[in-house]
Every structure is written in structure tokens, then in C-alpha cells.
mmCIF file of C-alpha atoms in Angstrom:
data_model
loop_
_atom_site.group_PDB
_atom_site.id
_atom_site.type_symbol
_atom_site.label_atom_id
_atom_site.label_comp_id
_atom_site.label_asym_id
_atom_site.label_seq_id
_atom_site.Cartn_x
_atom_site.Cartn_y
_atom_site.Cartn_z
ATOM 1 C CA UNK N 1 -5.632 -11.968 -22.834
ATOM 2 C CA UNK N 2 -5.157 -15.332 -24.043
ATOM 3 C CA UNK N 3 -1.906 -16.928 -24.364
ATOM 4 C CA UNK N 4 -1.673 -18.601 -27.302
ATOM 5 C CA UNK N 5 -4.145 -19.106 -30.276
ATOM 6 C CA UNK N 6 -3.830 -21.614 -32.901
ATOM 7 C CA UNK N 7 -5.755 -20.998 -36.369
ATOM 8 C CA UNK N 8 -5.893 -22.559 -39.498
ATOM 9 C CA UNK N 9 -5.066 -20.429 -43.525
ATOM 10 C CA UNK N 10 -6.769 -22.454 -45.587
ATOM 11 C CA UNK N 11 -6.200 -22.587 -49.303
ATOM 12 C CA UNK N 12 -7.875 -21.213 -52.289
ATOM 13 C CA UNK N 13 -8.674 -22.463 -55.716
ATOM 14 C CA UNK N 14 -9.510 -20.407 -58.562
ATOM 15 C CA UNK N 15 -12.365 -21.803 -61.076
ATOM 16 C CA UNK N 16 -11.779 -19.729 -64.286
ATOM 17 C CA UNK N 17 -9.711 -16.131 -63.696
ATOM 18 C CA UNK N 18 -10.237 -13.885 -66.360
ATOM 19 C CA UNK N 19 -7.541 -11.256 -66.243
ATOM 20 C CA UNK N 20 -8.394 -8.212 -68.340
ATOM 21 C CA UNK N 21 -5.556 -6.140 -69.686
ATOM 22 C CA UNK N 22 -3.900 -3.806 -68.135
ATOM 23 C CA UNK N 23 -5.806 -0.409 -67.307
ATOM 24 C CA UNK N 24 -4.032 3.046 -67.314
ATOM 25 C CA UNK N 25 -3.178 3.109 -63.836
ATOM 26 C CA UNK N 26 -1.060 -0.233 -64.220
ATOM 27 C CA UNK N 27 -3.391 -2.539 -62.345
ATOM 28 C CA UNK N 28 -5.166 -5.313 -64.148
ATOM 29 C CA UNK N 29 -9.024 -6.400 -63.015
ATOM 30 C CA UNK N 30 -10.197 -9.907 -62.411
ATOM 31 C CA UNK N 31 -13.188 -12.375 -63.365
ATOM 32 C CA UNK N 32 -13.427 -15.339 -61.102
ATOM 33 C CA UNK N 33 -14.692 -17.858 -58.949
ATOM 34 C CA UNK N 34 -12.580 -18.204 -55.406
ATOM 35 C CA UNK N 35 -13.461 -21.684 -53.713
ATOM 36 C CA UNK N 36 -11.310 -22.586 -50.153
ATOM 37 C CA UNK N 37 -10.293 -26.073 -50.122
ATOM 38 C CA UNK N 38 -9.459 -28.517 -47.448
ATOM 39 C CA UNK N 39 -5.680 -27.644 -47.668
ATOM 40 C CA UNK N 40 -4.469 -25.387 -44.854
ATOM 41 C CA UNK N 41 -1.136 -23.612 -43.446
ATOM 42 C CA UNK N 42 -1.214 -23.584 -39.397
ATOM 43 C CA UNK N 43 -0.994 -19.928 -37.708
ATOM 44 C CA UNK N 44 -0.175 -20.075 -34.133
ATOM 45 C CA UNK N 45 0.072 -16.398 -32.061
ATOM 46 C CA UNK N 46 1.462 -16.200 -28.963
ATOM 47 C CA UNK N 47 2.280 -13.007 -26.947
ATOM 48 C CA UNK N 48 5.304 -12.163 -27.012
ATOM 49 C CA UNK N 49 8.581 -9.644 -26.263
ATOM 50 C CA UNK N 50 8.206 -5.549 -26.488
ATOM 51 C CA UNK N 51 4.637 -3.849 -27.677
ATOM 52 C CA UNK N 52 4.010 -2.576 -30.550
ATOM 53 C CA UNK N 53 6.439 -5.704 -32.162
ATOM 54 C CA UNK N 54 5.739 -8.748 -33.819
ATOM 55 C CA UNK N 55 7.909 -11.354 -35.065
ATOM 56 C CA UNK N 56 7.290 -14.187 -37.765
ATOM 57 C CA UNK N 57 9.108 -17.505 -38.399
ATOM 58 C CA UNK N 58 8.040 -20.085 -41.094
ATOM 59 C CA UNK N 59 9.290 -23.560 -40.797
ATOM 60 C CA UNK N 60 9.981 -24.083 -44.313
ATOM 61 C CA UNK N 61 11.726 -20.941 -45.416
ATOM 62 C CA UNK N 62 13.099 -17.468 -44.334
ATOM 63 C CA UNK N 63 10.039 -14.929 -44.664
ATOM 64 C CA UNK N 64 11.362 -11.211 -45.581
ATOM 65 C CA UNK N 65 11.341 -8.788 -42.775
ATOM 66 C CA UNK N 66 7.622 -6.980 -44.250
ATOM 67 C CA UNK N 67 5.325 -10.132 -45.179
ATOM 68 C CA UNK N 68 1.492 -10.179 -44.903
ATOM 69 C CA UNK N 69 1.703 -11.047 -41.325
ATOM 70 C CA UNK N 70 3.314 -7.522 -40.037
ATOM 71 C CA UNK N 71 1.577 -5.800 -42.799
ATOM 72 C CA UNK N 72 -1.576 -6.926 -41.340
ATOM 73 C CA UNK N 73 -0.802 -6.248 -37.704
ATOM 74 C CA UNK N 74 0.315 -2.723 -38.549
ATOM 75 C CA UNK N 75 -2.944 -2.105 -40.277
ATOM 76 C CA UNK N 76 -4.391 -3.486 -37.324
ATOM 77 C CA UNK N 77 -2.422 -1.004 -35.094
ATOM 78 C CA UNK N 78 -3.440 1.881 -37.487
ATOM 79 C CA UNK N 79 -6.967 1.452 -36.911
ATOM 80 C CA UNK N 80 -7.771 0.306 -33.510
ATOM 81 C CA UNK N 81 -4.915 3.454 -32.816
ATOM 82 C CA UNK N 82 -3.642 2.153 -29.873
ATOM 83 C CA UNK N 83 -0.774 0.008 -28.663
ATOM 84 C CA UNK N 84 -0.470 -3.598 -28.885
ATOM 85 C CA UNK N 85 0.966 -5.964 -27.420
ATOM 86 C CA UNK N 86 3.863 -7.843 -28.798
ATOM 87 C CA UNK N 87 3.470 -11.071 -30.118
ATOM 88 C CA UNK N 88 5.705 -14.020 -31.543
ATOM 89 C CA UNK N 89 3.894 -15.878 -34.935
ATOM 90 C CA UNK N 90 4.499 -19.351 -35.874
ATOM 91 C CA UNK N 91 3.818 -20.545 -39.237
ATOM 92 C CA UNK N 92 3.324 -24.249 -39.889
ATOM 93 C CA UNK N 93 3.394 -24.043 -43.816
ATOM 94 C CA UNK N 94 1.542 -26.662 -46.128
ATOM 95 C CA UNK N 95 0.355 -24.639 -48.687
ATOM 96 C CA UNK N 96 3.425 -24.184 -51.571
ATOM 97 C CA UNK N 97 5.312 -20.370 -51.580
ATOM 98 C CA UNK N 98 4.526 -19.158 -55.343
ATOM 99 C CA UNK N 99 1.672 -22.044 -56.071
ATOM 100 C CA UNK N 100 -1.162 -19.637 -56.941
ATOM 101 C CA UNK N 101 -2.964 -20.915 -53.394
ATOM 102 C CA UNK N 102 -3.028 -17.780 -51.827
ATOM 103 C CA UNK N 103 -1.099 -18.955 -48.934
ATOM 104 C CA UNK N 104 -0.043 -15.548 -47.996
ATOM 105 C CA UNK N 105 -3.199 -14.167 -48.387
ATOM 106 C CA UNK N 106 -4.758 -16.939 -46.473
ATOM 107 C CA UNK N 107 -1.693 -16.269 -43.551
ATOM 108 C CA UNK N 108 -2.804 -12.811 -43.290
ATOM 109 C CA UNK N 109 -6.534 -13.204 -42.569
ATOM 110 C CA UNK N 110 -6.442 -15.956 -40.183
ATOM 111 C CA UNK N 111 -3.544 -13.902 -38.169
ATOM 112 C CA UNK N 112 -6.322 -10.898 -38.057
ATOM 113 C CA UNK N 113 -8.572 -13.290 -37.163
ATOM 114 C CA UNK N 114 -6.456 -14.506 -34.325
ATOM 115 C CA UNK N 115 -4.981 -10.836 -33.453
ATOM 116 C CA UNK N 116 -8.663 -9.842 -33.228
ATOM 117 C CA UNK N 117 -9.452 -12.897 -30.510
ATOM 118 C CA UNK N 118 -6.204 -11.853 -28.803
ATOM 119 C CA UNK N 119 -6.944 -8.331 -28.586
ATOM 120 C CA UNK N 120 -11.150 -8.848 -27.920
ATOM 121 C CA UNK N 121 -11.800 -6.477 -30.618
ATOM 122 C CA UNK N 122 -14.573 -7.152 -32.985
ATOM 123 C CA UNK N 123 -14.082 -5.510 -36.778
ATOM 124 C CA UNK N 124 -17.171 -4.600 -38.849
ATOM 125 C CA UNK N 125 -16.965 -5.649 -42.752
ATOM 126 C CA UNK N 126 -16.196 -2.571 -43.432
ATOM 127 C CA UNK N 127 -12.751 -2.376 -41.209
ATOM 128 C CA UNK N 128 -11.909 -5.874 -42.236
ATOM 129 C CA UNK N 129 -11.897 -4.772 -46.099
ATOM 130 C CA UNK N 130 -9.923 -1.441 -45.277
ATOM 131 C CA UNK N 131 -7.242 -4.056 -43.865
ATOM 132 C CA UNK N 132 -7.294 -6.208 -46.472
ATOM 133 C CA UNK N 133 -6.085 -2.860 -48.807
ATOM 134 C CA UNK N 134 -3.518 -2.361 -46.450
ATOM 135 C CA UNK N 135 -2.066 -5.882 -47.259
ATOM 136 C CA UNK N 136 -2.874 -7.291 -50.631
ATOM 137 C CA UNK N 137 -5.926 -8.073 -53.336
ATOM 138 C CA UNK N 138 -6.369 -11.854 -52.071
ATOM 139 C CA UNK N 139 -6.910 -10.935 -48.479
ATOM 140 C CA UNK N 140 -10.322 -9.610 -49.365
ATOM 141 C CA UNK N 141 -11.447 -12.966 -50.048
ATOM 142 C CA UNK N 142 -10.180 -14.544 -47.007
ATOM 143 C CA UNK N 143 -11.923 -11.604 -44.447
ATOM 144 C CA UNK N 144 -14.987 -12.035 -46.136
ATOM 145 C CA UNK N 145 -15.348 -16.024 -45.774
ATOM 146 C CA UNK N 146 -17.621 -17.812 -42.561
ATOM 147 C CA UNK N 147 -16.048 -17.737 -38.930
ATOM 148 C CA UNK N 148 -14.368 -21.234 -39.886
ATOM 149 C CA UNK N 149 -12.625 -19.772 -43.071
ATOM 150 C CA UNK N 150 -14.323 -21.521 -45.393
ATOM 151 C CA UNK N 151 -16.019 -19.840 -48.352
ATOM 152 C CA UNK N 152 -16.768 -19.138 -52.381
ATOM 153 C CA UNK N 153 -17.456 -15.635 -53.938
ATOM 154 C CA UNK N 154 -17.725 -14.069 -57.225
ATOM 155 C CA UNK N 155 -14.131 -11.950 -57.239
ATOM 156 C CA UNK N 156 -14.112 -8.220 -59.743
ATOM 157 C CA UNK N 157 -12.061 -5.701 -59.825
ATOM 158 C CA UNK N 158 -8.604 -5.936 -58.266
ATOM 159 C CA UNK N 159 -10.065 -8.601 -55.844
ATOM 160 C CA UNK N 160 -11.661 -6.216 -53.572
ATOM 161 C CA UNK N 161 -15.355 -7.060 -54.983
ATOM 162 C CA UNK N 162 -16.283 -9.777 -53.386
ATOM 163 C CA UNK N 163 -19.632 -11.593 -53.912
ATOM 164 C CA UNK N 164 -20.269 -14.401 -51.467
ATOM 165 C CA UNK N 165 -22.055 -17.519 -52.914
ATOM 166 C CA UNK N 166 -22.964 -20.534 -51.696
ATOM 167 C CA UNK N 167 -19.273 -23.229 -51.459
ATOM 168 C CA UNK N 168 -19.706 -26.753 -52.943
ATOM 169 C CA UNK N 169 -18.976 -29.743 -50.587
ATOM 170 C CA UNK N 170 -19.237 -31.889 -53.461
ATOM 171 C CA UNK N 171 -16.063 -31.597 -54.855
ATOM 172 C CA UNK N 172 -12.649 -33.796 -55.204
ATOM 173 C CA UNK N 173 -9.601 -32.455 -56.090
ATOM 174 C CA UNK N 174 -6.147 -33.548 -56.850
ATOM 175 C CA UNK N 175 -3.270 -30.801 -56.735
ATOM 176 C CA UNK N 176 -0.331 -31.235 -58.561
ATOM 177 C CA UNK N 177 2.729 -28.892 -57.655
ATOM 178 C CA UNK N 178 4.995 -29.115 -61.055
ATOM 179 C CA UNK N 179 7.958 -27.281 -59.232
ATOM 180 C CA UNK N 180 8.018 -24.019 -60.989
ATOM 181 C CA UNK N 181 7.672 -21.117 -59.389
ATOM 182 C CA UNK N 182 6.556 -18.038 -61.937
ATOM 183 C CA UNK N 183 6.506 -14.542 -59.842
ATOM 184 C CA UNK N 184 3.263 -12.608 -59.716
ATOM 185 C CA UNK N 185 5.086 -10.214 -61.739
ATOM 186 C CA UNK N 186 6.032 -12.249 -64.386
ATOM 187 C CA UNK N 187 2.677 -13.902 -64.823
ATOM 188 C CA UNK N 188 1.418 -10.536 -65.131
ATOM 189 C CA UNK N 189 4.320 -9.400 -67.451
ATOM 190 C CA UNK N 190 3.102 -11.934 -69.849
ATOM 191 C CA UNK N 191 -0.065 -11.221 -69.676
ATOM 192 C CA UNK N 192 0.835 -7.958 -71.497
ATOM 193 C CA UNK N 193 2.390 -9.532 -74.121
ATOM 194 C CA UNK N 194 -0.398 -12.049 -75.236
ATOM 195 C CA UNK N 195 -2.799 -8.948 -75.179
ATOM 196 C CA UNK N 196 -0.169 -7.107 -77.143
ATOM 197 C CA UNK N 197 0.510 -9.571 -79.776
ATOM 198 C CA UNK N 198 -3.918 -9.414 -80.572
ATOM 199 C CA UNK N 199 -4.372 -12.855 -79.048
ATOM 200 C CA UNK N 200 -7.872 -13.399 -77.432
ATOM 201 C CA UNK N 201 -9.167 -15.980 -75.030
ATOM 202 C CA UNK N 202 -12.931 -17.192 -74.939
ATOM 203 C CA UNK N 203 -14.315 -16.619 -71.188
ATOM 204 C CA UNK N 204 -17.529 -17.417 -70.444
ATOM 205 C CA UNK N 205 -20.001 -14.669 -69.080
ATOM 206 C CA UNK N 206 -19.387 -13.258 -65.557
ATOM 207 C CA UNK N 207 -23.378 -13.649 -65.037
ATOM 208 C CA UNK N 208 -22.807 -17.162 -66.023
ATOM 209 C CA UNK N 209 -20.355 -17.917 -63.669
ATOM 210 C CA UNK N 210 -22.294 -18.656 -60.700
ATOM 211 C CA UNK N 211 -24.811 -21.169 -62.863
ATOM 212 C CA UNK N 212 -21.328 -22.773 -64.427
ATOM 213 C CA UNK N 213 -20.289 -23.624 -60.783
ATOM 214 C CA UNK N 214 -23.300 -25.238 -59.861
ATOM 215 C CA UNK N 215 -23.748 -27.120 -63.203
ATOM 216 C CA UNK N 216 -22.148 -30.748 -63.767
ATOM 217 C CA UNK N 217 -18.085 -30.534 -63.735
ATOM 218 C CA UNK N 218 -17.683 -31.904 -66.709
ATOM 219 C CA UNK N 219 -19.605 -29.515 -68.779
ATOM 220 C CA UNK N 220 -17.479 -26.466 -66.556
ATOM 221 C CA UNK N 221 -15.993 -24.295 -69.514
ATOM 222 C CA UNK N 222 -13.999 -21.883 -66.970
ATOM 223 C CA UNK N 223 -10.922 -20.469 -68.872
ATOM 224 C CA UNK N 224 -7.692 -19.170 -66.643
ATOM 225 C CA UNK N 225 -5.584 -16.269 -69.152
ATOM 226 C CA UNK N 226 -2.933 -17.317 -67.097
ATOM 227 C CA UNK N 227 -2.545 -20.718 -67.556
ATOM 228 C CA UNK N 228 -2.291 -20.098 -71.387
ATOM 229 C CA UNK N 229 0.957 -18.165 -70.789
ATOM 230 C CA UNK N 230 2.807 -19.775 -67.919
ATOM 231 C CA UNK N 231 1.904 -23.157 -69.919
ATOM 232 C CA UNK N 232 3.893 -21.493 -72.911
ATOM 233 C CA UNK N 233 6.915 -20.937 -70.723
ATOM 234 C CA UNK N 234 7.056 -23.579 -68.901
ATOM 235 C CA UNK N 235 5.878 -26.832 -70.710
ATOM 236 C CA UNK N 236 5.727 -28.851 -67.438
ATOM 237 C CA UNK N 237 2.551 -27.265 -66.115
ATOM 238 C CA UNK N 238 0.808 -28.647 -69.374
ATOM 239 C CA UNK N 239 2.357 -31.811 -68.844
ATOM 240 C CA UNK N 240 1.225 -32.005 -65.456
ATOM 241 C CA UNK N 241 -3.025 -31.084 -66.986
ATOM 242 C CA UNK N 242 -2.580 -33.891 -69.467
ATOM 243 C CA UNK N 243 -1.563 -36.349 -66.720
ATOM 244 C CA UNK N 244 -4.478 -35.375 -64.771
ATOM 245 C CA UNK N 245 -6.958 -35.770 -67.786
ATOM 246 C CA UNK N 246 -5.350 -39.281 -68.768
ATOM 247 C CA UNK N 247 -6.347 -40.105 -65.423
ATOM 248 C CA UNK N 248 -9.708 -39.392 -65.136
ATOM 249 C CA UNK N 249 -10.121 -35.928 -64.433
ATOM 250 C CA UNK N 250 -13.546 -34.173 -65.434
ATOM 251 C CA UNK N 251 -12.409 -31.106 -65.596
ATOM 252 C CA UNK N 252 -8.001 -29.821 -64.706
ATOM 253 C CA UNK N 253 -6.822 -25.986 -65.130
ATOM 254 C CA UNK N 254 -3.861 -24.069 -62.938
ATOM 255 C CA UNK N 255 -5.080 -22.041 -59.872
ATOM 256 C CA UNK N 256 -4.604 -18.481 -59.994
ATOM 257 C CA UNK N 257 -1.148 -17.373 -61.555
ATOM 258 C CA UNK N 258 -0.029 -21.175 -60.607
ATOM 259 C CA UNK N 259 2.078 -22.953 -60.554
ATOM 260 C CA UNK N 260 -0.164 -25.636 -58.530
ATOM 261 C CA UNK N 261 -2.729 -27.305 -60.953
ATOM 262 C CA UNK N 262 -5.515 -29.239 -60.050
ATOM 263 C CA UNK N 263 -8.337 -32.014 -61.204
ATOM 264 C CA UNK N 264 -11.741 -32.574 -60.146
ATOM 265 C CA UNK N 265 -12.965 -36.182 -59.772
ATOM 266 C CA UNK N 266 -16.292 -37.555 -59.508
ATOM 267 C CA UNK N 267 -15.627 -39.424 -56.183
ATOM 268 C CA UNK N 268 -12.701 -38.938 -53.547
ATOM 269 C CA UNK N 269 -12.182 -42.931 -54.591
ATOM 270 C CA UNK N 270 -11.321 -41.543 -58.060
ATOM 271 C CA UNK N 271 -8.985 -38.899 -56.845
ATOM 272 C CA UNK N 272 -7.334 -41.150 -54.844
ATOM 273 C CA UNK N 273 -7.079 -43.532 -57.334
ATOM 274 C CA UNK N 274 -5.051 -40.707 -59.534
ATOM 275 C CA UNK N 275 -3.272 -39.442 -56.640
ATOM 276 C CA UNK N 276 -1.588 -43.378 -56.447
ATOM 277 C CA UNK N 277 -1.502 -43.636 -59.981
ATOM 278 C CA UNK N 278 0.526 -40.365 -60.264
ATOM 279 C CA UNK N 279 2.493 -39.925 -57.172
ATOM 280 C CA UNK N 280 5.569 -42.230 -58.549
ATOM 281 C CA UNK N 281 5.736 -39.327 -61.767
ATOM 282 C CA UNK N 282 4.882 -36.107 -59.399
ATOM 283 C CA UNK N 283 6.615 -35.594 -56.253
ATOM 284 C CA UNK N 284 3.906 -33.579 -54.586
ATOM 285 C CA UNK N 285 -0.071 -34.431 -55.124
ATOM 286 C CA UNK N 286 -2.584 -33.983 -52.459
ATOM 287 C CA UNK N 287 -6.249 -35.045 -52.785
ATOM 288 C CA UNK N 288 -8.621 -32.793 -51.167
#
């Protein structure tokens, strides 16, 4: 066995996330475009203490005892049925707690990743999507990108459909992190309400979604239902999209339930440009 591994969680963006309303069973299906970014948390594993145990520190804040790290190694345990050996995990955090990244997510399948190098067992698709419903909807995505974690799909469902296409390397983004921090359940909460008061959103096709991506940036008409909401709660996320239009932007939205949002420039000269420009107003911007 080896005895340590080191793996990188990189981040996701979401172009466009159509969130239909609320089916019978409480759960709410998806329309969207998943991209990984150049933006990653740091996952090291080392073996560690009792079997059958596994421990998890964070460096920037106290994780709760069941977090997508132990949910994924006792999924782990449940199917390979046999004991493991106990291991110590180390997370080097870049990506922001709440930012609609899917830093969690992203934790979770580079650790099975990692636990699966460790261990020298090899998972079909098949055992690596039974995991990911064992730990959360975003971890689908993340098992399903390439060997270096990198990756774009066509999301449905809950996130469990998962439609690999073909990741642009053509794109420059700034992130802006506005400081709010809106729980999944209350993005979802007012989700409800804006399909309760009769309110409707225009969302492009999900057959056109794929031809949208690929088509110039500037002429991307992706539409997140979430960023419509949080935006009316908490002003400074709109704020934060005008800033990133003024300066340049071709095209700016939220990612995922936020609160991170993001522009796309036409060069990384541009987005650096911005990220100077704005970094005196915005505590936290990152081109990537």
C-alpha cells in the first residue's frame, strides 16, 4: 500500500441551471451544463490509526463529524465488503464552503479516487455512480470526469444523468466571492416561492445546450433560476454581475445555488485586467 497520496478537487462551474419545480416526492430536477475549472481544493490520504476509521481535518474550518469524505469511504466499505484500513485526510481548501463550486462534491470524488489507488481496487462506472448516491447529487459529475478530473457534461435529473461532452480550453474566467453564504436549502426554499407566486423564467432548450456552449460567449443566453432569487435577497450578488459587465465581461451569471459569480473574458489579458481593476472593491477574485 502506498503511504500517502496527494490529489487535487477541482472546481465546477455551472453554465445555465434550470431548476424545475418541485416534484411530489420533494426533490427538484436539473437542466445544465457542468464545466471544471482550473480552481482546485488539495486532498492528501495517508494511512492512518485503527481500520475501518477515517478521520478528516480542513485547514480553514471545523468539518462536521459525517461530511462527504466519510460518507464516501463508508460507501466504499459497503461495496468492496471488506475491511479497510484506517486512514487520516487532509484537506487543503481553496474552493469557498457555500460558493455553489461544488467543493464538497469535488472533495468526495477525488478522495474515492485516491481511496481506490490506496486500496488497488478498480470501480466500474457503474459502482462509481452507486457511490456517488450514497453521498450527494454533485458527486456524479465529479466520478464521471477524465483520470485528471477534468470534464463537461450535460447534467438531468437530480444530477445523476450525466452526459459527457467535449470541455472548452478556451475559456477565461473571473470569480467573484460576494461573501454571502445562502444554504442549499434556502436556495431551494425560494425556489418554491417564485414558482408559487406564477413567475416564469425563459431557459433555452436542453437540446440546445450543447450548440449554446460551443457558440461565441457573447451570444450564450444560459439562464440560472437561482440567481434570480438569491439576487432578490441579497442585492450584493447583483452588484457583484454588474461590476463584472462594466468591466468587460461577455457574458457573468452565479454558479450553481452561488454565492460565487463569475465572468468570461475574451483573453486571460482581459480577465486579468478586471481581476486588477476589481480586486481593491472585492476582497476575493480569482482568474482562471
Amino acid at each position: 500500500m502506498l503511504d500517502e497520496i496527494c490529489v487535487a478537487a477541482p472546481a465546477k462551474i455551472n453554465l445555465g441551471l434550470k431548476v424545475l419545480p418541485k416534484r411530489q416526492d420533494g426533490f427538484h430536477e436539473i437542466e445544465s451544463i457542468f464545466s471544471t475549472i482550473g480552481f482546485a481544493d488539495e486532498i492528501i490520504v495517508k494511512p492512518e490509526g485503527k481500520k475501518n476509521t477515517c478521520t478528516v481535518e480542513c485547514d480553514l474550518f471545523k468539518l462536521p463529524e459525517q461530511n462527504t469524505i466519510t460518507l464516501t469511504y463508508d460507501a466504499f466499505k459497503k461495496l468492496v465488503n471488506e475491511d479497510l484500513p484506517g486512514l487520516k485526510v487532509s484537506i487543503r481548501k481553496k474552493i469557498p464552503s457555500g460558493g455553489g463550486l461544488g467543493g464538497g462534491s469535488s472533495d468526495a470524488a477525488a478522495f474515492l479516487n485516491a481511496l481506490c489507488l490506496l486500496c488497488r481496487v478498480t470501480l466500474d462506472r457503474e459502482q462509481l455512480n452507486l457511490i456517488a448516491s450514497m453521498v450527494g447529487s454533485d458527486v456524479f459529475f465529479f466520478v464521471n470526469c477524465d483520470k485528471s478530473g477534468e470534464g463537461a457534461a450535460i447534467v438531468t435529473g437530480r444530477g445523476e444523468f450525466v452526459e459527457k461532452i467535449q470541455r472548452r480550453k478556451d475559456l477565461h474566467y473571473l470569480l467573484l466571492f460576494p461573501g454571502v453564504h445562502s444554504s442549499t436549502k434556502e436556495a431551494y426554499d425560494l425556489v418554491d416561492k417564485f414558482y408559487e407566486s406564477g413567475d416564469k423564467l425563459d431557459y433555452p432548450a436542453l437540446a440546445d445546450l450543447e450548440g449554446i456552449y460551443n457558440g461565441e460567449v457573447s451570444r450564450w443566453n444560459f439562464v440560472n433560476t437561482f440567481t434570480k432569487v438569491i439576487a432578490g435577497k441579497y442585492p450584493v450578488i447583483e452588484q457583484a454581475i454588474l461590476a463584472l459587465k462594466k468591466s468587460g465581461a461577455l457574458y457573468t451569471d452565479m454558479s450553481g445555488s452561488g454565492s460565487t459569480v463569475f465572468g468570461l473574458f475574451a483573453t486571460a489579458e482581459d480577465a486579468i485586467k478586471a481581476r486588477n481593476t476589481l480586486s481593491g472593491s472585492w476582497n476575493v477574485c480569482y482568474c482562471v
